[in-house]
Amino acid sequence: MVNRLLFLINPVSGIGKQRTIEKLIESELDKNKVQADVAYTQYKGHARELAAGAVDDYDVVVAVGGDGTVNEVASRLVGTDTALAIIPAGSGNGLARYLQIPLRAQKAVQALNYINLRKIDTLKVNQFCSVNVAGVGFDAHISHSFEGRKLRGPLSYAQLVSAEFAKYKTNFFKVTIDNEKSFKDVFLISFANSSQYGNNVYIAPNAKIDDGLVDVCVINRFPKIIAGAILLTLFGKTMEQNDFEEITKAKHIEIESDDEIKGHIDGEPVMLGKKAIVKVVPLSLNVVVPPKHLVDRWTDPFVEFIPNIEDFVNEYILNKKKEDQ
């Protein structure tokens, strides 16, 4: 059987690794196993439209880009037989890392010769679909601030986080987790389908993507002097040992505020009104995962944060060009 693949390439995502994908499609795919077509997204939301149109004609839609591109494609494949595949080409690549999809584009394309399918949960956050991590609070604030910036990539993101942290004020929310109500002054609340934001920043180290539950991660207001210690726990997969964080597994969550709630869906900024309702949609999406011999097996989160120095050199060069334009 020949599987029909549609590659949807975001030409502006992340730090530019996606520019070589067409060459890799030609050189690395087994034509006896897969038939591939390629389309480029032209504007925000275009991948969602193209994915919706591909459902009846393709077995797999391949998102070539970052977490935003992955989300757009996945949101139109939920509840269908068409599977999502990922070629990581963004700044964080959260879902791809969780699924152990190779970060090197050549290996990621090679993995598509083996259509190994896995069913995963998705989240519904008001009218939005999330496949990785959604949230409100500081991470949502950063998502809104990062939107539209010319300079992209993890280094630019880290600079923004550092600049915004000192002046950020916490939010007061009414939180209902599976009918348990409370009032909280929070730094952030994350709804984790998988374990990490991306770049191996682990907000929910024990989250499982197919257990029918969302890990609700609440980081309460904390003294800013201990921010460095909290950051270390994010990289060290030890957030549950932090006295200022609570993690609860749940099926239904409601967040209420007197003000409009800024949110993010897989890193993309959204407005959620004055009430956000989060539900789990169990085993609603087919994803392609790599065969064992192509799985990325990193063990040191600090090494994983910098998968290869070439990416960061490319990011620096790309950002310098944008600054000069």
Tab-separated table of C-alpha atoms in Angstrom:
chain	number	residue	atom	x	y	z
A	1	MET	CA	0.000	0.000	0.000
A	2	VAL	CA	1.291	3.464	-0.937
A	3	ASN	CA	0.460	6.145	1.641
A	4	ARG	CA	-0.495	9.577	0.353
A	5	LEU	CA	1.278	12.407	2.158
A	6	LEU	CA	0.687	16.146	1.939
A	7	PHE	CA	3.512	18.308	3.296
A	8	LEU	CA	2.343	21.714	4.526
A	9	ILE	CA	5.398	23.938	4.875
A	10	ASN	CA	5.385	27.164	6.852
A	11	PRO	CA	8.146	29.179	5.135
A	12	VAL	CA	8.548	31.673	8.001
A	13	SER	CA	8.427	29.388	11.040
A	14	GLY	CA	11.251	29.157	13.546
A	15	ILE	CA	14.794	29.548	12.276
A	16	GLY	CA	14.615	28.401	8.672
A	17	LYS	CA	15.288	24.642	8.766
A	18	GLN	CA	12.218	24.030	6.599
A	19	ARG	CA	13.941	25.479	3.523
A	20	THR	CA	15.615	22.156	2.726
A	21	ILE	CA	12.514	19.989	3.085
A	22	GLU	CA	11.686	19.624	-0.614
A	23	LYS	CA	15.188	18.294	-1.311
A	24	LEU	CA	14.854	15.827	1.562
A	25	ILE	CA	11.441	14.674	0.345
A	26	GLU	CA	13.049	13.813	-2.985
A	27	SER	CA	16.131	12.120	-1.534
A	28	GLU	CA	14.867	10.384	1.623
A	29	LEU	CA	11.362	9.114	0.896
A	30	ASP	CA	10.821	5.640	-0.544
A	31	LYS	CA	8.624	6.177	-3.607
A	32	ASN	CA	7.402	2.585	-3.329
A	33	LYS	CA	5.916	3.363	0.082
A	34	VAL	CA	4.778	6.970	-0.051
A	35	GLN	CA	3.461	9.473	-2.559
A	36	ALA	CA	4.165	13.064	-1.505
A	37	ASP	CA	2.739	16.439	-2.482
A	38	VAL	CA	3.908	19.795	-1.151
A	39	ALA	CA	2.080	23.041	-0.396
A	40	TYR	CA	3.335	26.245	1.239
A	41	THR	CA	1.275	28.237	3.710
A	42	GLN	CA	0.824	31.880	2.789
A	43	TYR	CA	-0.764	33.409	5.887
A	44	LYS	CA	-1.772	32.598	9.446
A	45	GLY	CA	-4.599	30.069	9.397
A	46	HIS	CA	-3.751	28.817	5.895
A	47	ALA	CA	-2.420	25.467	7.192
A	48	ARG	CA	-5.770	24.933	8.887
A	49	GLU	CA	-7.601	25.500	5.615
A	50	LEU	CA	-5.267	23.261	3.606
A	51	ALA	CA	-5.488	20.466	6.187
A	52	ALA	CA	-9.283	20.574	6.116
A	53	GLY	CA	-9.224	20.159	2.354
A	54	ALA	CA	-6.766	17.263	2.555
A	55	VAL	CA	-8.812	14.967	4.772
A	56	ASP	CA	-10.563	13.105	1.957
A	57	ASP	CA	-7.524	12.858	-0.324
A	58	TYR	CA	-4.524	12.078	1.919
A	59	ASP	CA	-3.618	9.498	4.543
A	60	VAL	CA	-1.200	11.824	6.346
A	61	VAL	CA	-0.787	15.596	6.535
A	62	VAL	CA	2.752	16.588	7.482
A	63	ALA	CA	3.138	19.845	9.405
A	64	VAL	CA	6.529	21.384	8.621
A	65	GLY	CA	6.945	24.206	11.087
A	66	GLY	CA	6.621	25.047	14.755
A	67	ASP	CA	3.968	24.400	17.360
A	68	GLY	CA	1.592	26.914	15.763
A	69	THR	CA	1.696	25.139	12.411
A	70	VAL	CA	1.262	21.769	14.142
A	71	ASN	CA	-1.780	23.108	15.966
A	72	GLU	CA	-3.378	24.476	12.803
A	73	VAL	CA	-3.019	21.160	11.002
A	74	ALA	CA	-4.047	19.025	13.985
A	75	SER	CA	-7.180	21.075	14.662
A	76	ARG	CA	-8.625	19.989	11.315
A	77	LEU	CA	-7.592	16.335	11.596
A	78	VAL	CA	-9.207	15.679	15.003
A	79	GLY	CA	-11.902	13.033	14.670
A	80	THR	CA	-10.815	11.960	11.177
A	81	ASP	CA	-8.840	8.986	9.848
A	82	THR	CA	-6.177	11.277	8.382
A	83	ALA	CA	-3.061	11.330	10.560
A	84	LEU	CA	-0.813	14.175	11.645
A	85	ALA	CA	2.940	13.927	11.065
A	86	ILE	CA	5.506	16.525	12.146
A	87	ILE	CA	8.791	17.774	10.738
A	88	PRO	CA	10.008	20.002	13.604
A	89	ALA	CA	11.057	23.395	12.250
A	90	GLY	CA	10.034	25.782	15.005
A	91	SER	CA	11.535	27.362	18.080
A	92	GLY	CA	10.178	24.963	20.703
A	93	ASN	CA	8.739	21.850	18.981
A	94	GLY	CA	6.941	20.730	22.134
A	95	LEU	CA	4.722	17.940	20.780
A	96	ALA	CA	7.459	16.665	18.463
A	97	ARG	CA	9.880	16.355	21.377
A	98	TYR	CA	7.298	14.544	23.494
A	99	LEU	CA	6.671	12.055	20.666
A	100	GLN	CA	10.453	11.642	20.201
A	101	ILE	CA	10.293	12.764	16.590
A	102	PRO	CA	13.828	13.493	15.323
A	103	LEU	CA	14.765	17.160	15.455
A	104	ARG	CA	17.077	16.671	12.481
A	105	ALA	CA	14.974	17.175	9.364
A	106	GLN	CA	16.667	14.357	7.442
A	107	LYS	CA	15.823	11.762	10.094
A	108	ALA	CA	12.318	13.154	10.541
A	109	VAL	CA	11.628	12.744	6.811
A	110	GLN	CA	13.144	9.241	6.814
A	111	ALA	CA	10.733	8.286	9.608
A	112	LEU	CA	7.807	8.927	7.252
A	113	ASN	CA	8.714	5.810	5.289
A	114	TYR	CA	7.240	3.964	8.286
A	115	ILE	CA	3.695	5.097	9.005
A	116	ASN	CA	3.517	4.063	12.660
A	117	LEU	CA	0.254	5.415	14.035
A	118	ARG	CA	-0.602	6.338	17.601
A	119	LYS	CA	-3.857	7.781	18.923
A	120	ILE	CA	-3.575	10.744	21.302
A	121	ASP	CA	-5.925	12.958	23.279
A	122	THR	CA	-6.620	16.564	22.357
A	123	LEU	CA	-7.954	19.435	24.443
A	124	LYS	CA	-10.836	21.761	23.718
A	125	VAL	CA	-10.302	25.217	25.233
A	126	ASN	CA	-13.506	27.167	24.576
A	127	GLN	CA	-13.691	27.017	20.768
A	128	PHE	CA	-9.987	26.227	20.309
A	129	CYS	CA	-8.171	22.907	19.897
A	130	SER	CA	-4.907	22.247	21.751
A	131	VAL	CA	-2.660	19.241	21.169
A	132	ASN	CA	0.253	20.098	23.467
A	133	VAL	CA	0.011	22.794	26.179
A	134	ALA	CA	-2.429	25.669	26.580
A	135	GLY	CA	-2.581	28.159	29.395
A	136	VAL	CA	-3.319	31.506	31.016
A	137	GLY	CA	-1.064	33.817	32.986
A	138	PHE	CA	2.598	34.565	32.349
A	139	ASP	CA	3.108	32.117	29.493
A	140	ALA	CA	0.046	33.566	27.740
A	141	HIS	CA	1.378	37.094	28.349
A	142	ILE	CA	4.660	36.114	26.698
A	143	SER	CA	2.823	34.514	23.785
A	144	HIS	CA	0.921	37.743	23.139
A	145	SER	CA	4.105	39.820	23.478
A	146	PHE	CA	6.063	37.497	21.146
A	147	GLU	CA	3.425	37.657	18.416
A	148	GLY	CA	4.546	39.703	15.445
A	149	ARG	CA	8.152	40.132	16.561
A	150	LYS	CA	10.617	40.114	13.678
A	151	LEU	CA	13.241	38.244	15.681
A	152	ARG	CA	12.261	34.616	16.346
A	153	GLY	CA	13.897	31.532	17.836
A	154	PRO	CA	14.648	30.372	21.398
A	155	LEU	CA	17.263	33.037	22.077
A	156	SER	CA	14.889	35.854	21.185
A	157	TYR	CA	12.169	34.171	23.244
A	158	ALA	CA	14.458	33.876	26.276
A	159	GLN	CA	15.343	37.575	26.021
A	160	LEU	CA	11.644	38.499	26.015
A	161	VAL	CA	10.911	36.299	29.047
A	162	SER	CA	13.752	37.922	30.972
A	163	ALA	CA	12.581	41.427	30.110
A	164	GLU	CA	8.901	40.815	30.933
A	165	PHE	CA	9.326	38.807	34.128
A	166	ALA	CA	10.411	41.715	36.341
A	167	LYS	CA	7.327	43.807	35.586
A	168	TYR	CA	4.720	41.048	35.332
A	169	LYS	CA	1.810	41.099	37.808
A	170	THR	CA	-0.047	37.939	38.832
A	171	ASN	CA	-3.727	37.243	38.075
A	172	PHE	CA	-6.621	36.389	40.378
A	173	PHE	CA	-8.845	33.607	39.028
A	174	LYS	CA	-11.775	31.508	40.175
A	175	VAL	CA	-10.673	27.965	39.324
A	176	THR	CA	-12.960	24.920	39.097
A	177	ILE	CA	-11.223	21.575	38.591
A	178	ASP	CA	-13.671	18.659	38.237
A	179	ASN	CA	-16.249	20.510	40.398
A	180	GLU	CA	-13.698	21.538	43.070
A	181	LYS	CA	-13.798	25.346	43.320
A	182	SER	CA	-11.060	27.661	44.607
A	183	PHE	CA	-9.807	31.232	44.265
A	184	LYS	CA	-6.162	31.626	43.338
A	185	ASP	CA	-3.592	34.386	42.856
A	186	VAL	CA	-1.494	32.765	40.155
A	187	PHE	CA	1.630	33.311	38.093
A	188	LEU	CA	0.245	30.935	35.480
A	189	ILE	CA	-2.076	27.996	34.910
A	190	SER	CA	-1.124	25.486	32.223
A	191	PHE	CA	-3.309	22.787	30.723
A	192	ALA	CA	-0.828	20.117	29.727
A	193	ASN	CA	-1.737	17.373	27.293
A	194	SER	CA	1.947	16.465	26.952
A	195	SER	CA	4.721	17.086	29.443
A	196	GLN	CA	6.503	20.135	28.040
A	197	TYR	CA	6.156	23.526	26.405
A	198	GLY	CA	9.083	22.847	24.064
A	199	ASN	CA	12.869	23.011	24.278
A	200	ASN	CA	12.446	20.481	27.102
A	201	VAL	CA	10.906	22.973	29.499
A	202	TYR	CA	8.808	20.483	31.497
A	203	ILE	CA	5.689	22.026	32.986
A	204	ALA	CA	4.056	18.631	33.708
A	205	PRO	CA	6.729	15.908	33.861
A	206	ASN	CA	4.252	13.066	34.383
A	207	ALA	CA	1.635	14.068	31.837
A	208	LYS	CA	0.506	11.356	29.427
A	209	ILE	CA	-0.909	12.229	26.063
A	210	ASP	CA	-3.325	9.313	25.860
A	211	ASP	CA	-4.721	8.890	29.408
A	212	GLY	CA	-7.958	10.849	28.932
A	213	LEU	CA	-6.806	13.490	31.431
A	214	VAL	CA	-5.222	16.924	31.347
A	215	ASP	CA	-2.539	17.884	33.852
A	216	VAL	CA	-3.603	21.213	35.352
A	217	CYS	CA	-0.430	22.967	36.490
A	218	VAL	CA	-0.935	25.955	38.762
A	219	ILE	CA	2.070	28.047	39.702
A	220	ASN	CA	0.911	30.301	42.514
A	221	ARG	CA	2.341	33.725	43.231
A	222	PHE	CA	5.921	33.358	44.471
A	223	PRO	CA	8.762	35.639	45.605
A	224	LYS	CA	10.615	36.730	42.472
A	225	ILE	CA	13.910	36.099	44.222
A	226	ILE	CA	13.392	32.340	43.765
A	227	ALA	CA	12.635	32.557	40.034
A	228	GLY	CA	15.975	30.959	39.152
A	229	ALA	CA	15.229	27.945	41.333
A	230	ILE	CA	11.817	27.509	39.701
A	231	LEU	CA	13.403	27.718	36.248
A	232	LEU	CA	15.824	24.937	37.179
A	233	THR	CA	12.931	22.682	38.193
A	234	LEU	CA	11.339	23.259	34.774
A	235	PHE	CA	14.439	21.916	33.057
A	236	GLY	CA	15.075	19.214	35.644
A	237	LYS	CA	11.574	17.654	35.484
A	238	THR	CA	11.104	18.365	39.215
A	239	MET	CA	8.273	20.914	39.177
A	240	GLU	CA	6.160	18.726	41.454
A	241	GLN	CA	8.754	19.231	44.190
A	242	ASN	CA	8.192	22.992	44.067
A	243	ASP	CA	6.076	24.301	46.960
A	244	PHE	CA	4.499	26.960	44.760
A	245	GLU	CA	3.130	24.588	42.113
A	246	GLU	CA	0.110	22.307	42.204
A	247	ILE	CA	-0.492	19.644	39.556
A	248	THR	CA	-3.894	17.980	39.302
A	249	LYS	CA	-5.118	15.499	36.698
A	250	ALA	CA	-8.623	16.323	35.529
A	251	LYS	CA	-11.182	16.049	32.752
A	252	HIS	CA	-12.963	19.390	33.036
A	253	ILE	CA	-11.626	22.789	34.109
A	254	GLU	CA	-13.151	26.242	34.285
A	255	ILE	CA	-11.216	29.480	34.762
A	256	GLU	CA	-13.129	32.696	35.498
A	257	SER	CA	-11.986	36.298	35.796
A	258	ASP	CA	-13.479	39.767	36.110
A	259	ASP	CA	-11.326	40.803	33.161
A	260	GLU	CA	-10.774	39.442	29.666
A	261	ILE	CA	-8.486	36.414	29.905
A	262	LYS	CA	-5.363	36.314	27.770
A	263	GLY	CA	-4.575	32.747	26.800
A	264	HIS	CA	-2.319	30.744	24.571
A	265	ILE	CA	-3.060	27.598	22.611
A	266	ASP	CA	0.108	25.597	21.918
A	267	GLY	CA	2.042	28.846	22.174
A	268	GLU	CA	-0.263	30.908	19.946
A	269	PRO	CA	-1.995	33.931	21.554
A	270	VAL	CA	-5.793	33.931	21.926
A	271	MET	CA	-8.406	35.813	23.914
A	272	LEU	CA	-10.713	33.605	25.973
A	273	GLY	CA	-13.317	36.074	27.220
A	274	LYS	CA	-14.029	36.111	30.942
A	275	LYS	CA	-14.437	32.326	31.215
A	276	ALA	CA	-12.273	29.526	29.836
A	277	ILE	CA	-13.621	25.972	29.734
A	278	VAL	CA	-11.113	23.166	29.149
A	279	LYS	CA	-12.208	19.631	28.234
A	280	VAL	CA	-10.335	16.491	27.202
A	281	VAL	CA	-11.290	14.823	23.908
A	282	PRO	CA	-9.879	11.302	24.411
A	283	LEU	CA	-7.933	9.529	21.655
A	284	SER	CA	-9.253	11.916	19.027
A	285	LEU	CA	-6.167	12.372	16.820
A	286	ASN	CA	-3.970	9.954	14.880
A	287	VAL	CA	-0.282	10.908	14.864
A	288	VAL	CA	2.701	9.378	13.091
A	289	VAL	CA	5.543	8.426	15.453
A	290	PRO	CA	9.025	7.297	14.408
A	291	PRO	CA	10.171	3.652	14.364
A	292	LYS	CA	12.485	2.633	17.205
A	293	HIS	CA	15.701	3.026	15.224
A	294	LEU	CA	14.890	6.658	14.414
A	295	VAL	CA	13.598	7.759	17.828
A	296	ASP	CA	15.378	10.737	19.393
A	297	ARG	CA	16.626	9.585	22.802
A	298	TRP	CA	18.127	12.530	24.627
A	299	THR	CA	18.785	12.061	28.326
A	300	ASP	CA	20.166	15.402	29.494
A	301	PRO	CA	17.581	18.225	29.356
A	302	PHE	CA	20.343	20.852	29.255
A	303	VAL	CA	21.915	19.160	26.230
A	304	GLU	CA	18.502	18.798	24.664
A	305	PHE	CA	17.854	22.515	25.034
A	306	ILE	CA	20.630	23.068	22.468
A	307	PRO	CA	20.116	20.184	19.996
A	308	ASN	CA	22.933	21.446	17.805
A	309	ILE	CA	25.008	24.585	17.651
A	310	GLU	CA	24.210	25.009	13.953
A	311	ASP	CA	20.594	25.924	14.751
A	312	PHE	CA	21.666	28.715	17.067
A	313	VAL	CA	24.217	30.045	14.579
A	314	ASN	CA	21.489	30.043	11.917
A	315	GLU	CA	19.138	31.854	14.280
A	316	TYR	CA	21.741	34.537	14.970
A	317	ILE	CA	22.432	35.072	11.249
A	318	LEU	CA	18.713	35.145	10.424
A	319	ASN	CA	17.961	37.669	13.164
A	320	LYS	CA	20.849	39.915	12.114
A	321	LYS	CA	19.507	39.997	8.565
A	322	LYS	CA	16.046	40.969	9.834
A	323	GLU	CA	17.523	43.700	12.021
A	324	ASP	CA	19.339	45.138	8.989
A	325	GLN	CA	16.234	45.179	6.790
